[in-house]
Amino acid sequence: MQTASSYKVLVVDDDQDIVELLQYNLTKEGYDVSVADNGKKAIEVAQAVKPDVILMDVMMPILDGIAACRQLREMSEFKHTHIIFLTARSEEFSEVAAFEAGADDFITKPIKPRALLSRLAAFARRESQQEEQDAVIEIGNLRIDRTSFAVYKGDQKITLPKKEFELLAFLAATPNKVFTREELLNNVWGNDVYVIARTVDVHIRKVREKIGEENIKTIKGVGYKFNTD
């Protein structure tokens, strides 16, 4: 498991006061911090430093956070990078747009440094727990390799962003067991991360688009299961 001293964090915001606040608190905790003030610059810095976590504002000049996130997720080296949005906008549609773009988490300003540090620690804990699980899950013609974050359907390799992969792996680890949205949120995103139930639906839809409709079944009024029937 990575520690704070081995984590690289990129802070992206056009508000210099926020950048300085986060840079100070993260550096004090041992994180290696880089900064950028717009989405275009964020992509350039990310390509140079390869951060483990990107904390990114939504409303920025030149290139906004949503567009920057989409571009980063299209690059193979950032498929599994944690991207957390920082925004003053608390409307639900903003959260949905963030997760549609590939975000892992969503934090509303004003930002509390202690709460943010707790979020980062939660990501590290979940990564440690996942390392202790079975490395490979094989069901039918589907193979899920946790060590390489790769999914194979027959001979076809399917690449999923980190949260989509974690959701699929969690469901497949206990086939035919039905999980509510709340259970999936707690187990895949964690209790320390605030996300809405709609987030699960967005990610399920994306996973189905890539591996097929038949593997994940909706249980109306309850939740989802990995289907082997």
mmCIF file with all atom_site columns, C-alpha atoms in Angstrom:
data_model
loop_
_atom_site.group_PDB
_atom_site.id
_atom_site.type_symbol
_atom_site.label_atom_id
_atom_site.label_alt_id
_atom_site.label_comp_id
_atom_site.label_asym_id
_atom_site.label_entity_id
_atom_site.label_seq_id
_atom_site.pdbx_PDB_ins_code
_atom_site.Cartn_x
_atom_site.Cartn_y
_atom_site.Cartn_z
_atom_site.occupancy
_atom_site.B_iso_or_equiv
_atom_site.pdbx_formal_charge
_atom_site.auth_seq_id
_atom_site.auth_comp_id
_atom_site.auth_asym_id
_atom_site.auth_atom_id
_atom_site.pdbx_PDB_model_num
ATOM 1   C CA . MET A 1 1   ? 0.000   0.000   0.000   1.00 0.00 ? 1   MET A CA 1
ATOM 2   C CA . GLN A 1 2   ? 1.230   3.482   -0.782  1.00 0.00 ? 2   GLN A CA 1
ATOM 3   C CA . THR A 1 3   ? 1.890   5.933   2.034   1.00 0.00 ? 3   THR A CA 1
ATOM 4   C CA . ALA A 1 4   ? 1.520   9.707   2.004   1.00 0.00 ? 4   ALA A CA 1
ATOM 5   C CA . SER A 1 5   ? 5.215   10.117  1.252   1.00 0.00 ? 5   SER A CA 1
ATOM 6   C CA . SER A 1 6   ? 4.884   8.033   -1.920  1.00 0.00 ? 6   SER A CA 1
ATOM 7   C CA . TYR A 1 7   ? 1.665   9.665   -3.159  1.00 0.00 ? 7   TYR A CA 1
ATOM 8   C CA . LYS A 1 8   ? 1.878   12.319  -5.849  1.00 0.00 ? 8   LYS A CA 1
ATOM 9   C CA . VAL A 1 9   ? -1.015  14.793  -5.764  1.00 0.00 ? 9   VAL A CA 1
ATOM 10  C CA . LEU A 1 10  ? -1.856  17.338  -8.471  1.00 0.00 ? 10  LEU A CA 1
ATOM 11  C CA . VAL A 1 11  ? -3.962  20.300  -7.273  1.00 0.00 ? 11  VAL A CA 1
ATOM 12  C CA . VAL A 1 12  ? -5.816  22.130  -10.051 1.00 0.00 ? 12  VAL A CA 1
ATOM 13  C CA . ASP A 1 13  ? -7.737  25.334  -9.300  1.00 0.00 ? 13  ASP A CA 1
ATOM 14  C CA . ASP A 1 14  ? -7.760  28.906  -10.593 1.00 0.00 ? 14  ASP A CA 1
ATOM 15  C CA . ASP A 1 15  ? -8.246  30.212  -7.036  1.00 0.00 ? 15  ASP A CA 1
ATOM 16  C CA . GLN A 1 16  ? -4.711  30.762  -5.748  1.00 0.00 ? 16  GLN A CA 1
ATOM 17  C CA . ASP A 1 17  ? -5.852  30.842  -2.108  1.00 0.00 ? 17  ASP A CA 1
ATOM 18  C CA . ILE A 1 18  ? -7.325  27.332  -2.435  1.00 0.00 ? 18  ILE A CA 1
ATOM 19  C CA . VAL A 1 19  ? -4.220  26.053  -4.183  1.00 0.00 ? 19  VAL A CA 1
ATOM 20  C CA . GLU A 1 20  ? -1.970  27.431  -1.438  1.00 0.00 ? 20  GLU A CA 1
ATOM 21  C CA . LEU A 1 21  ? -4.234  26.030  1.322   1.00 0.00 ? 21  LEU A CA 1
ATOM 22  C CA . LEU A 1 22  ? -4.250  22.532  -0.151  1.00 0.00 ? 22  LEU A CA 1
ATOM 23  C CA . GLN A 1 23  ? -0.578  22.601  -1.092  1.00 0.00 ? 23  GLN A CA 1
ATOM 24  C CA . TYR A 1 24  ? 0.387   23.594  2.452   1.00 0.00 ? 24  TYR A CA 1
ATOM 25  C CA . ASN A 1 25  ? -1.742  20.928  4.174   1.00 0.00 ? 25  ASN A CA 1
ATOM 26  C CA . LEU A 1 26  ? -0.869  18.127  1.782   1.00 0.00 ? 26  LEU A CA 1
ATOM 27  C CA . THR A 1 27  ? 2.853   18.883  1.859   1.00 0.00 ? 27  THR A CA 1
ATOM 28  C CA . LYS A 1 28  ? 2.760   18.979  5.668   1.00 0.00 ? 28  LYS A CA 1
ATOM 29  C CA . GLU A 1 29  ? 1.301   15.441  5.623   1.00 0.00 ? 29  GLU A CA 1
ATOM 30  C CA . GLY A 1 30  ? 4.097   14.209  3.360   1.00 0.00 ? 30  GLY A CA 1
ATOM 31  C CA . TYR A 1 31  ? 2.411   14.268  -0.057  1.00 0.00 ? 31  TYR A CA 1
ATOM 32  C CA . ASP A 1 32  ? 4.414   15.228  -3.156  1.00 0.00 ? 32  ASP A CA 1
ATOM 33  C CA . VAL A 1 33  ? 2.327   18.130  -4.514  1.00 0.00 ? 33  VAL A CA 1
ATOM 34  C CA . SER A 1 34  ? 2.200   19.728  -7.977  1.00 0.00 ? 34  SER A CA 1
ATOM 35  C CA . VAL A 1 35  ? -0.169  22.518  -9.020  1.00 0.00 ? 35  VAL A CA 1
ATOM 36  C CA . ALA A 1 36  ? -1.948  23.933  -12.082 1.00 0.00 ? 36  ALA A CA 1
ATOM 37  C CA . ASP A 1 37  ? -4.459  26.759  -12.563 1.00 0.00 ? 37  ASP A CA 1
ATOM 38  C CA . ASN A 1 38  ? -6.553  25.456  -15.481 1.00 0.00 ? 38  ASN A CA 1
ATOM 39  C CA . GLY A 1 39  ? -7.516  22.205  -17.173 1.00 0.00 ? 39  GLY A CA 1
ATOM 40  C CA . LYS A 1 40  ? -5.087  22.539  -20.069 1.00 0.00 ? 40  LYS A CA 1
ATOM 41  C CA . LYS A 1 41  ? -2.164  23.099  -17.730 1.00 0.00 ? 41  LYS A CA 1
ATOM 42  C CA . ALA A 1 42  ? -3.377  20.215  -15.556 1.00 0.00 ? 42  ALA A CA 1
ATOM 43  C CA . ILE A 1 43  ? -3.050  17.784  -18.460 1.00 0.00 ? 43  ILE A CA 1
ATOM 44  C CA . GLU A 1 44  ? 0.457   19.017  -19.216 1.00 0.00 ? 44  GLU A CA 1
ATOM 45  C CA . VAL A 1 45  ? 1.572   18.726  -15.576 1.00 0.00 ? 45  VAL A CA 1
ATOM 46  C CA . ALA A 1 46  ? -0.104  15.318  -15.181 1.00 0.00 ? 46  ALA A CA 1
ATOM 47  C CA . GLN A 1 47  ? 1.777   13.968  -18.190 1.00 0.00 ? 47  GLN A CA 1
ATOM 48  C CA . ALA A 1 48  ? 5.031   15.223  -16.686 1.00 0.00 ? 48  ALA A CA 1
ATOM 49  C CA . VAL A 1 49  ? 4.661   14.057  -13.051 1.00 0.00 ? 49  VAL A CA 1
ATOM 50  C CA . LYS A 1 50  ? 2.194   11.095  -13.329 1.00 0.00 ? 50  LYS A CA 1
ATOM 51  C CA . PRO A 1 51  ? 0.190   11.889  -10.162 1.00 0.00 ? 51  PRO A CA 1
ATOM 52  C CA . ASP A 1 52  ? -1.617  9.231   -8.136  1.00 0.00 ? 52  ASP A CA 1
ATOM 53  C CA . VAL A 1 53  ? -4.401  11.672  -7.250  1.00 0.00 ? 53  VAL A CA 1
ATOM 54  C CA . ILE A 1 54  ? -5.734  14.755  -9.045  1.00 0.00 ? 54  ILE A CA 1
ATOM 55  C CA . LEU A 1 55  ? -7.776  17.299  -7.070  1.00 0.00 ? 55  LEU A CA 1
ATOM 56  C CA . MET A 1 56  ? -9.487  19.415  -9.717  1.00 0.00 ? 56  MET A CA 1
ATOM 57  C CA . ASP A 1 57  ? -11.854 22.360  -9.750  1.00 0.00 ? 57  ASP A CA 1
ATOM 58  C CA . VAL A 1 58  ? -14.781 22.211  -12.194 1.00 0.00 ? 58  VAL A CA 1
ATOM 59  C CA . MET A 1 59  ? -15.173 25.857  -13.264 1.00 0.00 ? 59  MET A CA 1
ATOM 60  C CA . MET A 1 60  ? -11.838 27.049  -14.677 1.00 0.00 ? 60  MET A CA 1
ATOM 61  C CA . PRO A 1 61  ? -10.624 29.168  -17.605 1.00 0.00 ? 61  PRO A CA 1
ATOM 62  C CA . ILE A 1 62  ? -9.158  27.778  -20.860 1.00 0.00 ? 62  ILE A CA 1
ATOM 63  C CA . LEU A 1 63  ? -10.348 24.213  -20.165 1.00 0.00 ? 63  LEU A CA 1
ATOM 64  C CA . ASP A 1 64  ? -12.830 23.295  -17.424 1.00 0.00 ? 64  ASP A CA 1
ATOM 65  C CA . GLY A 1 65  ? -12.418 20.348  -15.079 1.00 0.00 ? 65  GLY A CA 1
ATOM 66  C CA . ILE A 1 66  ? -15.037 18.118  -16.720 1.00 0.00 ? 66  ILE A CA 1
ATOM 67  C CA . ALA A 1 67  ? -13.374 18.421  -20.141 1.00 0.00 ? 67  ALA A CA 1
ATOM 68  C CA . ALA A 1 68  ? -9.912  17.940  -18.644 1.00 0.00 ? 68  ALA A CA 1
ATOM 69  C CA . CYS A 1 69  ? -11.058 14.810  -16.811 1.00 0.00 ? 69  CYS A CA 1
ATOM 70  C CA . ARG A 1 70  ? -12.491 13.314  -20.007 1.00 0.00 ? 70  ARG A CA 1
ATOM 71  C CA . GLN A 1 71  ? -9.236  13.935  -21.845 1.00 0.00 ? 71  GLN A CA 1
ATOM 72  C CA . LEU A 1 72  ? -7.178  12.402  -19.038 1.00 0.00 ? 72  LEU A CA 1
ATOM 73  C CA . ARG A 1 73  ? -9.367  9.284   -18.928 1.00 0.00 ? 73  ARG A CA 1
ATOM 74  C CA . GLU A 1 74  ? -8.777  8.792   -22.648 1.00 0.00 ? 74  GLU A CA 1
ATOM 75  C CA . MET A 1 75  ? -5.036  8.439   -21.949 1.00 0.00 ? 75  MET A CA 1
ATOM 76  C CA . SER A 1 76  ? -3.994  4.937   -20.873 1.00 0.00 ? 76  SER A CA 1
ATOM 77  C CA . GLU A 1 77  ? -1.615  6.190   -18.165 1.00 0.00 ? 77  GLU A CA 1
ATOM 78  C CA . PHE A 1 78  ? -4.481  7.928   -16.321 1.00 0.00 ? 78  PHE A CA 1
ATOM 79  C CA . LYS A 1 79  ? -7.135  5.186   -16.523 1.00 0.00 ? 79  LYS A CA 1
ATOM 80  C CA . HIS A 1 80  ? -6.616  4.342   -12.847 1.00 0.00 ? 80  HIS A CA 1
ATOM 81  C CA . THR A 1 81  ? -5.556  7.723   -11.443 1.00 0.00 ? 81  THR A CA 1
ATOM 82  C CA . HIS A 1 82  ? -7.859  8.954   -8.670  1.00 0.00 ? 82  HIS A CA 1
ATOM 83  C CA . ILE A 1 83  ? -9.616  12.137  -9.848  1.00 0.00 ? 83  ILE A CA 1
ATOM 84  C CA . ILE A 1 84  ? -11.504 14.134  -7.217  1.00 0.00 ? 84  ILE A CA 1
ATOM 85  C CA . PHE A 1 85  ? -13.510 17.196  -8.242  1.00 0.00 ? 85  PHE A CA 1
ATOM 86  C CA . LEU A 1 86  ? -13.485 20.352  -6.127  1.00 0.00 ? 86  LEU A CA 1
ATOM 87  C CA . THR A 1 87  ? -16.409 22.659  -6.784  1.00 0.00 ? 87  THR A CA 1
ATOM 88  C CA . ALA A 1 88  ? -18.661 25.281  -5.263  1.00 0.00 ? 88  ALA A CA 1
ATOM 89  C CA . ARG A 1 89  ? -21.578 23.873  -7.267  1.00 0.00 ? 89  ARG A CA 1
ATOM 90  C CA . SER A 1 90  ? -23.650 21.448  -5.190  1.00 0.00 ? 90  SER A CA 1
ATOM 91  C CA . GLU A 1 91  ? -26.452 20.672  -7.659  1.00 0.00 ? 91  GLU A CA 1
ATOM 92  C CA . GLU A 1 92  ? -26.942 16.974  -8.351  1.00 0.00 ? 92  GLU A CA 1
ATOM 93  C CA . PHE A 1 93  ? -26.454 17.397  -12.106 1.00 0.00 ? 93  PHE A CA 1
ATOM 94  C CA . SER A 1 94  ? -22.923 18.616  -11.451 1.00 0.00 ? 94  SER A CA 1
ATOM 95  C CA . GLU A 1 95  ? -22.136 15.402  -9.589  1.00 0.00 ? 95  GLU A CA 1
ATOM 96  C CA . VAL A 1 96  ? -23.607 13.259  -12.348 1.00 0.00 ? 96  VAL A CA 1
ATOM 97  C CA . ALA A 1 97  ? -21.572 15.156  -14.955 1.00 0.00 ? 97  ALA A CA 1
ATOM 98  C CA . ALA A 1 98  ? -18.433 14.639  -12.875 1.00 0.00 ? 98  ALA A CA 1
ATOM 99  C CA . PHE A 1 99  ? -18.909 10.882  -12.585 1.00 0.00 ? 99  PHE A CA 1
ATOM 100 C CA . GLU A 1 100 ? -19.904 10.611  -16.240 1.00 0.00 ? 100 GLU A CA 1
ATOM 101 C CA . ALA A 1 101 ? -16.530 12.185  -17.060 1.00 0.00 ? 101 ALA A CA 1
ATOM 102 C CA . GLY A 1 102 ? -14.716 9.596   -14.950 1.00 0.00 ? 102 GLY A CA 1
ATOM 103 C CA . ALA A 1 103 ? -14.370 11.189  -11.491 1.00 0.00 ? 103 ALA A CA 1
ATOM 104 C CA . ASP A 1 104 ? -13.837 9.049   -8.387  1.00 0.00 ? 104 ASP A CA 1
ATOM 105 C CA . ASP A 1 105 ? -15.147 11.542  -5.860  1.00 0.00 ? 105 ASP A CA 1
ATOM 106 C CA . PHE A 1 106 ? -16.754 14.970  -5.543  1.00 0.00 ? 106 PHE A CA 1
ATOM 107 C CA . ILE A 1 107 ? -15.983 17.527  -2.820  1.00 0.00 ? 107 ILE A CA 1
ATOM 108 C CA . THR A 1 108 ? -18.013 20.706  -2.352  1.00 0.00 ? 108 THR A CA 1
ATOM 109 C CA . LYS A 1 109 ? -16.273 23.940  -1.359  1.00 0.00 ? 109 LYS A CA 1
ATOM 110 C CA . PRO A 1 110 ? -15.436 25.384  1.110   1.00 0.00 ? 110 PRO A CA 1
ATOM 111 C CA . ILE A 1 111 ? -12.876 22.602  1.467   1.00 0.00 ? 111 ILE A CA 1
ATOM 112 C CA . LYS A 1 112 ? -11.942 21.333  4.928   1.00 0.00 ? 112 LYS A CA 1
ATOM 113 C CA . PRO A 1 113 ? -8.332  20.109  4.759   1.00 0.00 ? 113 PRO A CA 1
ATOM 114 C CA . ARG A 1 114 ? -8.816  17.503  7.489   1.00 0.00 ? 114 ARG A CA 1
ATOM 115 C CA . ALA A 1 115 ? -11.802 15.980  5.666   1.00 0.00 ? 115 ALA A CA 1
ATOM 116 C CA . LEU A 1 116 ? -9.849  15.943  2.407   1.00 0.00 ? 116 LEU A CA 1
ATOM 117 C CA . LEU A 1 117 ? -6.919  14.145  4.052   1.00 0.00 ? 117 LEU A CA 1
ATOM 118 C CA . SER A 1 118 ? -9.411  11.583  5.346   1.00 0.00 ? 118 SER A CA 1
ATOM 119 C CA . ARG A 1 119 ? -10.635 10.986  1.779   1.00 0.00 ? 119 ARG A CA 1
ATOM 120 C CA . LEU A 1 120 ? -7.118  10.372  0.539   1.00 0.00 ? 120 LEU A CA 1
ATOM 121 C CA . ALA A 1 121 ? -6.464  7.942   3.390   1.00 0.00 ? 121 ALA A CA 1
ATOM 122 C CA . ALA A 1 122 ? -9.691  6.117   2.481   1.00 0.00 ? 122 ALA A CA 1
ATOM 123 C CA . PHE A 1 123 ? -8.468  5.577   -1.080  1.00 0.00 ? 123 PHE A CA 1
ATOM 124 C CA . ALA A 1 124 ? -5.238  4.066   0.267   1.00 0.00 ? 124 ALA A CA 1
ATOM 125 C CA . ARG A 1 125 ? -7.126  1.743   2.652   1.00 0.00 ? 125 ARG A CA 1
ATOM 126 C CA . ARG A 1 126 ? -9.363  0.403   -0.118  1.00 0.00 ? 126 ARG A CA 1
ATOM 127 C CA . GLU A 1 127 ? -6.351  -0.235  -2.340  1.00 0.00 ? 127 GLU A CA 1
ATOM 128 C CA . SER A 1 128 ? -4.756  -2.234  0.481   1.00 0.00 ? 128 SER A CA 1
ATOM 129 C CA . GLN A 1 129 ? -7.910  -4.304  1.000   1.00 0.00 ? 129 GLN A CA 1
ATOM 130 C CA . GLN A 1 130 ? -8.185  -5.026  -2.717  1.00 0.00 ? 130 GLN A CA 1
ATOM 131 C CA . GLU A 1 131 ? -4.587  -6.273  -2.800  1.00 0.00 ? 131 GLU A CA 1
ATOM 132 C CA . GLU A 1 132 ? -5.557  -8.962  -0.258  1.00 0.00 ? 132 GLU A CA 1
ATOM 133 C CA . GLN A 1 133 ? -8.404  -10.348 -2.385  1.00 0.00 ? 133 GLN A CA 1
ATOM 134 C CA . ASP A 1 134 ? -8.092  -13.095 -4.990  1.00 0.00 ? 134 ASP A CA 1
ATOM 135 C CA . ALA A 1 135 ? -5.977  -11.857 -7.860  1.00 0.00 ? 135 ALA A CA 1
ATOM 136 C CA . VAL A 1 136 ? -8.103  -13.373 -10.643 1.00 0.00 ? 136 VAL A CA 1
ATOM 137 C CA . ILE A 1 137 ? -11.847 -14.012 -10.944 1.00 0.00 ? 137 ILE A CA 1
ATOM 138 C CA . GLU A 1 138 ? -13.012 -16.301 -13.739 1.00 0.00 ? 138 GLU A CA 1
ATOM 139 C CA . ILE A 1 139 ? -16.696 -16.727 -14.561 1.00 0.00 ? 139 ILE A CA 1
ATOM 140 C CA . GLY A 1 140 ? -17.742 -18.223 -17.888 1.00 0.00 ? 140 GLY A CA 1
ATOM 141 C CA . ASN A 1 141 ? -15.790 -16.491 -20.634 1.00 0.00 ? 141 ASN A CA 1
ATOM 142 C CA . LEU A 1 142 ? -15.037 -13.484 -18.415 1.00 0.00 ? 142 LEU A CA 1
ATOM 143 C CA . ARG A 1 143 ? -11.712 -13.145 -16.576 1.00 0.00 ? 143 ARG A CA 1
ATOM 144 C CA . ILE A 1 144 ? -11.038 -10.274 -14.194 1.00 0.00 ? 144 ILE A CA 1
ATOM 145 C CA . ASP A 1 145 ? -7.395  -9.752  -13.233 1.00 0.00 ? 145 ASP A CA 1
ATOM 146 C CA . ARG A 1 146 ? -7.045  -7.500  -10.196 1.00 0.00 ? 146 ARG A CA 1
ATOM 147 C CA . THR A 1 147 ? -3.258  -7.322  -10.434 1.00 0.00 ? 147 THR A CA 1
ATOM 148 C CA . SER A 1 148 ? -3.279  -5.715  -13.877 1.00 0.00 ? 148 SER A CA 1
ATOM 149 C CA . PHE A 1 149 ? -6.728  -4.069  -13.711 1.00 0.00 ? 149 PHE A CA 1
ATOM 150 C CA . ALA A 1 150 ? -7.586  -5.960  -16.894 1.00 0.00 ? 150 ALA A CA 1
ATOM 151 C CA . VAL A 1 151 ? -10.791 -7.654  -18.000 1.00 0.00 ? 151 VAL A CA 1
ATOM 152 C CA . TYR A 1 152 ? -10.852 -10.349 -20.672 1.00 0.00 ? 152 TYR A CA 1
ATOM 153 C CA . LYS A 1 153 ? -13.964 -11.549 -22.459 1.00 0.00 ? 153 LYS A CA 1
ATOM 154 C CA . GLY A 1 154 ? -12.779 -14.609 -24.324 1.00 0.00 ? 154 GLY A CA 1
ATOM 155 C CA . ASP A 1 155 ? -9.651  -13.442 -26.157 1.00 0.00 ? 155 ASP A CA 1
ATOM 156 C CA . GLN A 1 156 ? -10.740 -9.794  -26.121 1.00 0.00 ? 156 GLN A CA 1
ATOM 157 C CA . LYS A 1 157 ? -9.086  -7.470  -23.598 1.00 0.00 ? 157 LYS A CA 1
ATOM 158 C CA . ILE A 1 158 ? -11.383 -4.786  -22.203 1.00 0.00 ? 158 ILE A CA 1
ATOM 159 C CA . THR A 1 159 ? -9.930  -1.754  -20.414 1.00 0.00 ? 159 THR A CA 1
ATOM 160 C CA . LEU A 1 160 ? -12.095 -0.155  -17.723 1.00 0.00 ? 160 LEU A CA 1
ATOM 161 C CA . PRO A 1 161 ? -11.470 3.003   -15.680 1.00 0.00 ? 161 PRO A CA 1
ATOM 162 C CA . LYS A 1 162 ? -10.604 2.269   -12.050 1.00 0.00 ? 162 LYS A CA 1
ATOM 163 C CA . LYS A 1 163 ? -14.037 2.683   -10.448 1.00 0.00 ? 163 LYS A CA 1
ATOM 164 C CA . GLU A 1 164 ? -15.798 0.710   -13.203 1.00 0.00 ? 164 GLU A CA 1
ATOM 165 C CA . PHE A 1 165 ? -13.253 -2.068  -12.743 1.00 0.00 ? 165 PHE A CA 1
ATOM 166 C CA . GLU A 1 166 ? -13.662 -2.077  -8.960  1.00 0.00 ? 166 GLU A CA 1
ATOM 167 C CA . LEU A 1 167 ? -17.455 -2.200  -9.269  1.00 0.00 ? 167 LEU A CA 1
ATOM 168 C CA . LEU A 1 168 ? -17.334 -5.128  -11.701 1.00 0.00 ? 168 LEU A CA 1
ATOM 169 C CA . ALA A 1 169 ? -14.782 -7.009  -9.578  1.00 0.00 ? 169 ALA A CA 1
ATOM 170 C CA . PHE A 1 170 ? -16.828 -6.506  -6.416  1.00 0.00 ? 170 PHE A CA 1
ATOM 171 C CA . LEU A 1 171 ? -20.027 -7.846  -8.006  1.00 0.00 ? 171 LEU A CA 1
ATOM 172 C CA . ALA A 1 172 ? -18.241 -10.754 -9.710  1.00 0.00 ? 172 ALA A CA 1
ATOM 173 C CA . ALA A 1 173 ? -16.510 -11.793 -6.464  1.00 0.00 ? 173 ALA A CA 1
ATOM 174 C CA . THR A 1 174 ? -19.935 -12.879 -5.144  1.00 0.00 ? 174 THR A CA 1
ATOM 175 C CA . PRO A 1 175 ? -21.956 -13.951 -8.200  1.00 0.00 ? 175 PRO A CA 1
ATOM 176 C CA . ASN A 1 176 ? -25.765 -14.004 -7.985  1.00 0.00 ? 176 ASN A CA 1
ATOM 177 C CA . LYS A 1 177 ? -25.773 -12.067 -4.702  1.00 0.00 ? 177 LYS A CA 1
ATOM 178 C CA . VAL A 1 178 ? -27.917 -8.947  -4.920  1.00 0.00 ? 178 VAL A CA 1
ATOM 179 C CA . PHE A 1 179 ? -26.390 -5.713  -3.618  1.00 0.00 ? 179 PHE A CA 1
ATOM 180 C CA . THR A 1 180 ? -28.303 -2.506  -2.974  1.00 0.00 ? 180 THR A CA 1
ATOM 181 C CA . ARG A 1 181 ? -26.950 0.777   -4.323  1.00 0.00 ? 181 ARG A CA 1
ATOM 182 C CA . GLU A 1 182 ? -26.022 1.766   -0.775  1.00 0.00 ? 182 GLU A CA 1
ATOM 183 C CA . GLU A 1 183 ? -24.007 -1.439  -0.296  1.00 0.00 ? 183 GLU A CA 1
ATOM 184 C CA . LEU A 1 184 ? -22.182 -0.868  -3.572  1.00 0.00 ? 184 LEU A CA 1
ATOM 185 C CA . LEU A 1 185 ? -21.452 2.749   -2.660  1.00 0.00 ? 185 LEU A CA 1
ATOM 186 C CA . ASN A 1 186 ? -20.060 1.723   0.736   1.00 0.00 ? 186 ASN A CA 1
ATOM 187 C CA . ASN A 1 187 ? -17.949 -1.150  -0.594  1.00 0.00 ? 187 ASN A CA 1
ATOM 188 C CA . VAL A 1 188 ? -16.645 0.382   -3.822  1.00 0.00 ? 188 VAL A CA 1
ATOM 189 C CA . TRP A 1 189 ? -16.494 4.092   -2.968  1.00 0.00 ? 189 TRP A CA 1
ATOM 190 C CA . GLY A 1 190 ? -16.266 3.762   0.821   1.00 0.00 ? 190 GLY A CA 1
ATOM 191 C CA . ASN A 1 191 ? -18.011 5.277   3.827   1.00 0.00 ? 191 ASN A CA 1
ATOM 192 C CA . ASP A 1 192 ? -15.640 8.240   3.861   1.00 0.00 ? 192 ASP A CA 1
ATOM 193 C CA . VAL A 1 193 ? -16.548 9.308   0.330   1.00 0.00 ? 193 VAL A CA 1
ATOM 194 C CA . TYR A 1 194 ? -19.739 11.251  -0.396  1.00 0.00 ? 194 TYR A CA 1
ATOM 195 C CA . VAL A 1 195 ? -21.365 10.214  -3.644  1.00 0.00 ? 195 VAL A CA 1
ATOM 196 C CA . ILE A 1 196 ? -24.999 9.892   -4.694  1.00 0.00 ? 196 ILE A CA 1
ATOM 197 C CA . ALA A 1 197 ? -26.878 6.665   -5.486  1.00 0.00 ? 197 ALA A CA 1
ATOM 198 C CA . ARG A 1 198 ? -27.150 7.779   -9.114  1.00 0.00 ? 198 ARG A CA 1
ATOM 199 C CA . THR A 1 199 ? -23.380 7.273   -9.341  1.00 0.00 ? 199 THR A CA 1
ATOM 200 C CA . VAL A 1 200 ? -23.858 3.487   -9.190  1.00 0.00 ? 200 VAL A CA 1
ATOM 201 C CA . ASP A 1 201 ? -26.349 3.565   -12.075 1.00 0.00 ? 201 ASP A CA 1
ATOM 202 C CA . VAL A 1 202 ? -23.950 5.613   -14.214 1.00 0.00 ? 202 VAL A CA 1
ATOM 203 C CA . HIS A 1 203 ? -21.081 3.195   -13.628 1.00 0.00 ? 203 HIS A CA 1
ATOM 204 C CA . ILE A 1 204 ? -23.234 0.081   -14.129 1.00 0.00 ? 204 ILE A CA 1
ATOM 205 C CA . ARG A 1 205 ? -24.395 1.449   -17.493 1.00 0.00 ? 205 ARG A CA 1
ATOM 206 C CA . LYS A 1 206 ? -20.806 2.086   -18.574 1.00 0.00 ? 206 LYS A CA 1
ATOM 207 C CA . VAL A 1 207 ? -19.662 -1.397  -17.518 1.00 0.00 ? 207 VAL A CA 1
ATOM 208 C CA . ARG A 1 208 ? -22.536 -2.994  -19.419 1.00 0.00 ? 208 ARG A CA 1
ATOM 209 C CA . GLU A 1 209 ? -21.646 -1.036  -22.544 1.00 0.00 ? 209 GLU A CA 1
ATOM 210 C CA . LYS A 1 210 ? -18.174 -2.573  -22.459 1.00 0.00 ? 210 LYS A CA 1
ATOM 211 C CA . ILE A 1 211 ? -18.683 -6.172  -21.274 1.00 0.00 ? 211 ILE A CA 1
ATOM 212 C CA . GLY A 1 212 ? -22.259 -6.799  -22.398 1.00 0.00 ? 212 GLY A CA 1
ATOM 213 C CA . GLU A 1 213 ? -25.731 -6.541  -20.912 1.00 0.00 ? 213 GLU A CA 1
ATOM 214 C CA . GLU A 1 214 ? -25.973 -10.171 -19.803 1.00 0.00 ? 214 GLU A CA 1
ATOM 215 C CA . ASN A 1 215 ? -23.431 -10.112 -16.965 1.00 0.00 ? 215 ASN A CA 1
ATOM 216 C CA . ILE A 1 216 ? -24.975 -7.541  -14.632 1.00 0.00 ? 216 ILE A CA 1
ATOM 217 C CA . LYS A 1 217 ? -28.679 -7.855  -13.857 1.00 0.00 ? 217 LYS A CA 1
ATOM 218 C CA . THR A 1 218 ? -30.912 -5.156  -12.384 1.00 0.00 ? 218 THR A CA 1
ATOM 219 C CA . ILE A 1 219 ? -33.181 -6.339  -9.579  1.00 0.00 ? 219 ILE A CA 1
ATOM 220 C CA . LYS A 1 220 ? -35.978 -3.792  -9.730  1.00 0.00 ? 220 LYS A CA 1
ATOM 221 C CA . GLY A 1 221 ? -36.453 -1.855  -6.521  1.00 0.00 ? 221 GLY A CA 1
ATOM 222 C CA . VAL A 1 222 ? -33.435 -3.529  -4.894  1.00 0.00 ? 222 VAL A CA 1
ATOM 223 C CA . GLY A 1 223 ? -30.131 -3.171  -6.734  1.00 0.00 ? 223 GLY A CA 1
ATOM 224 C CA . TYR A 1 224 ? -27.767 -5.204  -8.917  1.00 0.00 ? 224 TYR A CA 1
ATOM 225 C CA . LYS A 1 225 ? -26.122 -8.626  -9.115  1.00 0.00 ? 225 LYS A CA 1
ATOM 226 C CA . PHE A 1 226 ? -23.520 -10.355 -11.261 1.00 0.00 ? 226 PHE A CA 1
ATOM 227 C CA . ASN A 1 227 ? -25.635 -12.863 -13.135 1.00 0.00 ? 227 ASN A CA 1
ATOM 228 C CA . THR A 1 228 ? -24.583 -16.444 -13.925 1.00 0.00 ? 228 THR A CA 1
ATOM 229 C CA . ASP A 1 229 ? -28.076 -17.886 -14.514 1.00 0.00 ? 229 ASP A CA 1
#
